[in-house]
Tab-separated table of C-alpha atoms in Angstrom:
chain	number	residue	atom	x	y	z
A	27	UNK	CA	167.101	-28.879	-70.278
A	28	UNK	CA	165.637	-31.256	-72.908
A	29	UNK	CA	162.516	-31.212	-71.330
A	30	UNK	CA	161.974	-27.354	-71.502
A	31	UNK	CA	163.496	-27.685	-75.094
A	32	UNK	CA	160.535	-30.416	-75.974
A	33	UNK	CA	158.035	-27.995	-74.345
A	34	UNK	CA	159.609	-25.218	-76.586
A	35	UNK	CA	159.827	-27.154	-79.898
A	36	UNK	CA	155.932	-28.335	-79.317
A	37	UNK	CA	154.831	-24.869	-78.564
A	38	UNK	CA	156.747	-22.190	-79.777
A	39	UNK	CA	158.239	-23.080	-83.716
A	40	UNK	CA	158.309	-20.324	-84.918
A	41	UNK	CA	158.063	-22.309	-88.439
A	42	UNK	CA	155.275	-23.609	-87.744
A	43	UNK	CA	153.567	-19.990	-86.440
A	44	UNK	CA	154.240	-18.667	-89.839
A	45	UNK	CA	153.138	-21.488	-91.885
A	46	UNK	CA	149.867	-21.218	-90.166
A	47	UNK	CA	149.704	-17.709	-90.222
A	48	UNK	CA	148.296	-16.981	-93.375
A	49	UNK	CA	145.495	-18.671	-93.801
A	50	UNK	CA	144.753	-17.351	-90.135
A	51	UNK	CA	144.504	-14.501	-91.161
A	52	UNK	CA	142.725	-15.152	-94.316
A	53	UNK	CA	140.598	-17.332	-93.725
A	54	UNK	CA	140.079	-18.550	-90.012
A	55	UNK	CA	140.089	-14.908	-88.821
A	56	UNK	CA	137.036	-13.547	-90.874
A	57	UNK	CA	135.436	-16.980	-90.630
A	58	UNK	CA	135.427	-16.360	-86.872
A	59	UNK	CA	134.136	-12.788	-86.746
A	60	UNK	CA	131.692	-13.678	-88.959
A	61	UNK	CA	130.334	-16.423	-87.333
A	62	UNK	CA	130.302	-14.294	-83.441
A	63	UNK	CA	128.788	-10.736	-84.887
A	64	UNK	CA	126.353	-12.442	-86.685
A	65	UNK	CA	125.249	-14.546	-84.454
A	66	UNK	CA	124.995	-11.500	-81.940
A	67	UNK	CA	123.126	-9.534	-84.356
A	68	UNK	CA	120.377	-11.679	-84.875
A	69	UNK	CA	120.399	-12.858	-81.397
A	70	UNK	CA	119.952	-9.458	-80.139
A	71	UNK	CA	117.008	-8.845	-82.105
A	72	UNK	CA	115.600	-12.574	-81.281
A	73	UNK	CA	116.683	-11.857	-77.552
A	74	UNK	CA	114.788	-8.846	-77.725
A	75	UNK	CA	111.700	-10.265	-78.131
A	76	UNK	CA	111.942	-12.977	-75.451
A	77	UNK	CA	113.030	-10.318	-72.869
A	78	UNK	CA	109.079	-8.205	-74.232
A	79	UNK	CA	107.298	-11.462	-73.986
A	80	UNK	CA	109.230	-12.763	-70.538
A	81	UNK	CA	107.675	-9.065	-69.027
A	82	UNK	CA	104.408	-9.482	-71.025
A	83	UNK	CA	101.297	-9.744	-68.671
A	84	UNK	CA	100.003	-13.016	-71.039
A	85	UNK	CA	100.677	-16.364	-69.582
A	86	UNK	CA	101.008	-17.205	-73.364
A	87	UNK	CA	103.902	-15.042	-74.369
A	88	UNK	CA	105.506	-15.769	-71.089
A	89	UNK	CA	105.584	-18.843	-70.519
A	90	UNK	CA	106.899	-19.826	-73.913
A	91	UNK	CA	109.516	-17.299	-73.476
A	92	UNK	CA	110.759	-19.024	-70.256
A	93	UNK	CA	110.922	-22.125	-71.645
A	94	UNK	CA	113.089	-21.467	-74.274
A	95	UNK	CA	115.294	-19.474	-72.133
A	96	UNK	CA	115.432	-21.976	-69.558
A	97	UNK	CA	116.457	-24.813	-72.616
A	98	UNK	CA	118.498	-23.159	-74.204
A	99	UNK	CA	120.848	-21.782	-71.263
A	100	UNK	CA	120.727	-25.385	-69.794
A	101	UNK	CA	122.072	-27.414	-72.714
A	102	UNK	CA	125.415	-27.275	-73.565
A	103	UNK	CA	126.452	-25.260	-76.446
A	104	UNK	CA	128.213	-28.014	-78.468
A	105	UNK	CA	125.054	-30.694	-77.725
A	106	UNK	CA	122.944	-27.248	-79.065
A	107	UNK	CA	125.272	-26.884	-82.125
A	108	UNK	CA	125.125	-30.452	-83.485
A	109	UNK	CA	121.479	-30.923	-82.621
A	110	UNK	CA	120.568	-27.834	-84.948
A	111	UNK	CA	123.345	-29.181	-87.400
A	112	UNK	CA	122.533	-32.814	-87.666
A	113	UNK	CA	118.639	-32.492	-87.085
A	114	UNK	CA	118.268	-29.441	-89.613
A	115	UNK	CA	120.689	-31.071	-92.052
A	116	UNK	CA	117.755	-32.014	-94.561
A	117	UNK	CA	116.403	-28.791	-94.649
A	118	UNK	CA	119.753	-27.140	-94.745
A	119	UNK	CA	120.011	-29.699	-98.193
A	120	UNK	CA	117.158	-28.164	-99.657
A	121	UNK	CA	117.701	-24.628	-98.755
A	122	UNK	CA	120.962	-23.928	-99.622
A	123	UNK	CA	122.794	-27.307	-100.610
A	124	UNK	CA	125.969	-29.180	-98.596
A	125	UNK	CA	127.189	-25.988	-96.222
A	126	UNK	CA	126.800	-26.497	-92.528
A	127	UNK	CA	127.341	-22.573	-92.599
A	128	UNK	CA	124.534	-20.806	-92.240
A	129	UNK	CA	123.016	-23.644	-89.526
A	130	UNK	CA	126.321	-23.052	-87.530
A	131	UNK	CA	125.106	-19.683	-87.545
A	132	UNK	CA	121.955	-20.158	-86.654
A	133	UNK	CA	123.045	-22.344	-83.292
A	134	UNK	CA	124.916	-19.865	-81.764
A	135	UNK	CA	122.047	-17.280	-82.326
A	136	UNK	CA	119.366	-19.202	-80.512
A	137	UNK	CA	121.993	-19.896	-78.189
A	138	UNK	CA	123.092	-16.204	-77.522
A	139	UNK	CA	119.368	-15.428	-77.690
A	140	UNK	CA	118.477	-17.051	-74.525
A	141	UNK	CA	121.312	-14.831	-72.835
A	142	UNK	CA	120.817	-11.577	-74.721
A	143	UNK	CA	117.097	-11.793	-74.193
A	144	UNK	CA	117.880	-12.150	-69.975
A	145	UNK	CA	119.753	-9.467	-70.203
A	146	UNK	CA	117.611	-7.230	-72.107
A	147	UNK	CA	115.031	-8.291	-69.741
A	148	UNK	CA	117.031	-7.253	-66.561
A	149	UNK	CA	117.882	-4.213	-67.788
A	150	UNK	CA	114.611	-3.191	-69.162
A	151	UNK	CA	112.865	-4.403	-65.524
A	152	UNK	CA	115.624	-2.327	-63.791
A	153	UNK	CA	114.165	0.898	-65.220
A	154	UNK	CA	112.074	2.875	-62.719
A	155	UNK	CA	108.054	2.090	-63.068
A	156	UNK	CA	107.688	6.184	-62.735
A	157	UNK	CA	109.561	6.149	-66.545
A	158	UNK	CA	106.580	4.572	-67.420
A	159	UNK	CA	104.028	6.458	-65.764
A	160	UNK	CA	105.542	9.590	-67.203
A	161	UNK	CA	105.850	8.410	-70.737
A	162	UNK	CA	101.807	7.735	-70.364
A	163	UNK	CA	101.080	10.816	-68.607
A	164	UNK	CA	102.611	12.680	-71.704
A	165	UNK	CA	100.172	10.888	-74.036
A	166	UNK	CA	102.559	8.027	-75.025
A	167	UNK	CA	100.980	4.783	-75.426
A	168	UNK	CA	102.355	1.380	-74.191
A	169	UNK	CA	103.938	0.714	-76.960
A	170	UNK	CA	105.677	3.904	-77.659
A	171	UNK	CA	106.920	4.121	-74.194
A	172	UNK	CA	108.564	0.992	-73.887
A	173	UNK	CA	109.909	1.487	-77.539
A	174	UNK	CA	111.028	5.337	-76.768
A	175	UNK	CA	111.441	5.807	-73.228
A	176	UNK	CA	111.822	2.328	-71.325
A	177	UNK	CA	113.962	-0.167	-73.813
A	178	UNK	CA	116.899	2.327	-74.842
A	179	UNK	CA	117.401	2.972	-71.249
A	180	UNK	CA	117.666	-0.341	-70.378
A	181	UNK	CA	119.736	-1.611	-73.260
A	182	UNK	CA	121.950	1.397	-72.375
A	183	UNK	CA	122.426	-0.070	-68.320
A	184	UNK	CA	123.257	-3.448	-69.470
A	185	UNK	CA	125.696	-2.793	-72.441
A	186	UNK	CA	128.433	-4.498	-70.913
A	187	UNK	CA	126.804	-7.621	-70.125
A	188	UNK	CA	126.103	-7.644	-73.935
A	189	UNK	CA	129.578	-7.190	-74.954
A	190	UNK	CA	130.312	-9.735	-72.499
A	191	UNK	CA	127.970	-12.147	-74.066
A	192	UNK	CA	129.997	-11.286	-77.622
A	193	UNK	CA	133.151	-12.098	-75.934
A	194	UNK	CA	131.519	-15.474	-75.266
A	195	UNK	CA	130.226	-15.788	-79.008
A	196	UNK	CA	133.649	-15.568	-79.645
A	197	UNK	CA	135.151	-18.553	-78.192
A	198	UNK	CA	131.746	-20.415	-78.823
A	199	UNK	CA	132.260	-19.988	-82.678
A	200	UNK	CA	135.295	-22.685	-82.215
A	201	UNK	CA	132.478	-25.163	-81.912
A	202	UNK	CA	131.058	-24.488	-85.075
A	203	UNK	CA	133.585	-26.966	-86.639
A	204	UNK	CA	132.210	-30.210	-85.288
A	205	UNK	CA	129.850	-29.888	-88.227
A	206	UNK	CA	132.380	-30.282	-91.080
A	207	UNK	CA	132.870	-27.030	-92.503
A	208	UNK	CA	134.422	-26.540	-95.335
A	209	UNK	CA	138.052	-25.295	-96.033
A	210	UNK	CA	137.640	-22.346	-96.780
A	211	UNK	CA	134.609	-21.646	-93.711
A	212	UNK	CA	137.299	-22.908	-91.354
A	213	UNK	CA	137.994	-20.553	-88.323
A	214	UNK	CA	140.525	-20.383	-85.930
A	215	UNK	CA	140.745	-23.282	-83.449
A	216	UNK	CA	139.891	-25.436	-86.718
A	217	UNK	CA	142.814	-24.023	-88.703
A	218	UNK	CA	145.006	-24.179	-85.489
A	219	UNK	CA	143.484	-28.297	-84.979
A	220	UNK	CA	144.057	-28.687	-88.612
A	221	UNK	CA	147.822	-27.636	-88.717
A	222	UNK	CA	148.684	-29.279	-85.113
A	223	UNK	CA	147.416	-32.994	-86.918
A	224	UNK	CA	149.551	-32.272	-89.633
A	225	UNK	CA	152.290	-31.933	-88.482
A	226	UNK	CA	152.273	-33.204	-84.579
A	227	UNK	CA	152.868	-29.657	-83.561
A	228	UNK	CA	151.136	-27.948	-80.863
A	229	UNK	CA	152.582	-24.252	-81.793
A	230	UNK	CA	149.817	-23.659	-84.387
A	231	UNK	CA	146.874	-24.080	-82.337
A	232	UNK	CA	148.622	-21.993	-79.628
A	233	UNK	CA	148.608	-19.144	-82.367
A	234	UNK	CA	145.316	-19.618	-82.453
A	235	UNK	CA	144.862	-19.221	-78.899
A	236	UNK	CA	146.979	-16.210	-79.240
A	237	UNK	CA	143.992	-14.834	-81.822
A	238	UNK	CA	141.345	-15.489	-79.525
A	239	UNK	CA	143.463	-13.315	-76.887
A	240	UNK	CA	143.696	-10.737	-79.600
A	241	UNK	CA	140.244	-10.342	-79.758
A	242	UNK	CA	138.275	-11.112	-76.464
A	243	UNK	CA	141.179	-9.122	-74.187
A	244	UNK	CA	140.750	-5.731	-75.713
A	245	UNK	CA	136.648	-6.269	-75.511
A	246	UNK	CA	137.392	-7.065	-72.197
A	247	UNK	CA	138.435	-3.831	-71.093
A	248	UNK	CA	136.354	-2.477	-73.466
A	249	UNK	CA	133.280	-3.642	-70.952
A	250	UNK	CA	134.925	-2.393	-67.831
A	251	UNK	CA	135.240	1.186	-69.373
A	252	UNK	CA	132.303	1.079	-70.218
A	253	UNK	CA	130.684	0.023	-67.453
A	254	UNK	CA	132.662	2.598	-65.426
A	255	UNK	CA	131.731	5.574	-67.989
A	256	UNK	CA	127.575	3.751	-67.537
A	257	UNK	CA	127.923	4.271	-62.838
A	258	UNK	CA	130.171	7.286	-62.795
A	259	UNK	CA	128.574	9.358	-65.854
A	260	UNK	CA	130.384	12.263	-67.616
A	261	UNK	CA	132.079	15.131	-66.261
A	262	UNK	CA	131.079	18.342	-68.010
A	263	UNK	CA	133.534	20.807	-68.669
A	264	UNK	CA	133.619	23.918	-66.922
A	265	UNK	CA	135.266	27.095	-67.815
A	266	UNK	CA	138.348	27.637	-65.910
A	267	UNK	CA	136.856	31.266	-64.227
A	268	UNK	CA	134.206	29.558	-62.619
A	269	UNK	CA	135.733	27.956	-59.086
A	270	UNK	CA	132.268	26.329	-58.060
A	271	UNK	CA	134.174	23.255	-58.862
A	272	UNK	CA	133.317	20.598	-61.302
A	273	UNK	CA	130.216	19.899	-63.237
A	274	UNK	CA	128.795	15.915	-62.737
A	275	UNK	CA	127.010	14.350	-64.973
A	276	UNK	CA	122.874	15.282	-65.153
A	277	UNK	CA	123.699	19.260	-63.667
A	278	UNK	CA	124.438	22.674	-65.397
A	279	UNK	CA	127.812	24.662	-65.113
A	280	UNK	CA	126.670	28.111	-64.441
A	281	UNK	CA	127.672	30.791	-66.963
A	282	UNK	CA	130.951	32.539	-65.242
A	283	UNK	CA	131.119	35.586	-62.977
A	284	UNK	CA	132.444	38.214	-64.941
A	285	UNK	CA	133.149	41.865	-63.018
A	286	UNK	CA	129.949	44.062	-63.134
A	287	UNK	CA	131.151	47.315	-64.666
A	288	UNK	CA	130.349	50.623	-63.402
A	289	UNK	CA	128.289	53.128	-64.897
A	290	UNK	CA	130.360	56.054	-65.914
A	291	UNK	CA	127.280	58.022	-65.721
């Protein structure tokens, strides 16, 4: 019994919880979101262009494009993160003064844009070649094809892969703190790491755990309805006099059979 009431006391205070809570919500919370839908913003667009230049024809937008993807997905994110934080650190000086901000920010971008831009690339390549060939045969060029036709299709197939890869900016943003952030651009595993060292109790960063659940578990399920709704498509509604049965996704519901009246004539 004194064992499980240790294990309670480290993990579950309850004083502790709610002398932590505040500035979790406050301040480690928005620090956090910040940090992972920013980072996914700009590496979308960044990933975007690696996934046109990894299908580009030219050895010289390829290969570059490979490269990057290929170091960036093999390093480790934290090695990635204090790299760009340490090595950047002068310009950072002269940029925008002392905050490691903005540079955490940019790590986990160029990190997520090695993924993103894979993904965008598998999706876009998984798009039949007749798309194509009917985009050009209707007086598109190459350009608008791929921008109208090709790319929204293939962002649309791999949407959950996407929010899969935010789910992982998520928990990668906990990393941002081996750079010395500030107090108030602390998130949550350094607000949870903060309060555990103060006081020798574990139940804070547990709470923190317990925010990271919050947010990636819900996203999770998120992705597998979506990716459901993405194979099975959309049942149309049909009116309830029509019993040809029900309308899948890509046909028409005929118009219902109504009684033909008789001429009184």
């Amino acid at each position: 019994m004194d064992t499980w009431s240790t294990l309670w006391e480290t993990f579950f205070d309850g004083d502790s919880m709610r002398e932590a809570l505040p500035e979790m919500l406050t301040v480690g919370l928005p620090n956090t979101l910040i940090l992972a839908v920013t980072a996914a913003l700009l590496g979308s667009v960044f990933g975007m262009l690696l996934a046109i230049a990894g299908i580009s024809r030219s050895r010289w937008l390829r290969w570059p494009a490979r490269v990057y993807t290929d170091i960036f997905r093999g390093l480790p994110a934290a090695a990635t993160i204090l790299l760009i934080g340490v090595g950047l650190a002068p310009l950072g000086m002269r940029l925008w003064g002392p905050n490691p901000y903005p540079l955490g920010i940019l790590a986990l971008s160029l990190i997520a844009a090695a993924y993103i831009g894979e993904i965008f690339r598998a999706g876009i390549q998984s798009v039949e070649a007749a798309q194509l060939e009917g985009a050009r045969a209707l007086g598109f060029s190459w350009g608008e094809a791929m921008r109208l036709v090709i790319v929204p299709q293939g962002v649309r197939r791999v949407l959950p892969a996407w929010v899969n890869q935010l789910i992982a900016l998520i928990k990668d943003s906990s990393l941002v703190y081996f750079l010395g952030l500030l107090a108030s651009q602390r998130e949550l595993f350094r607000i949870g790491q903060d309060y555990a060292a103060n006081t020798g109790n574990q139940s804070a960063l547990l709470l923190a755990g317990l925010f990271y659940l919050a947010l990636t578990v819900p996203l999770t399920h998120a992705v597998n309805w979506i990716d459901r709704r993405l194979r099975q498509g959309r049942a149309a509604a049909v009116p309830p006099e029509d019993d040809g049965g029900p309308v899948l996704a890509g046909e028409t519901a005929l118009p219902p059979k109504h009684p033909t009246r008789e001429d009184p004539r």
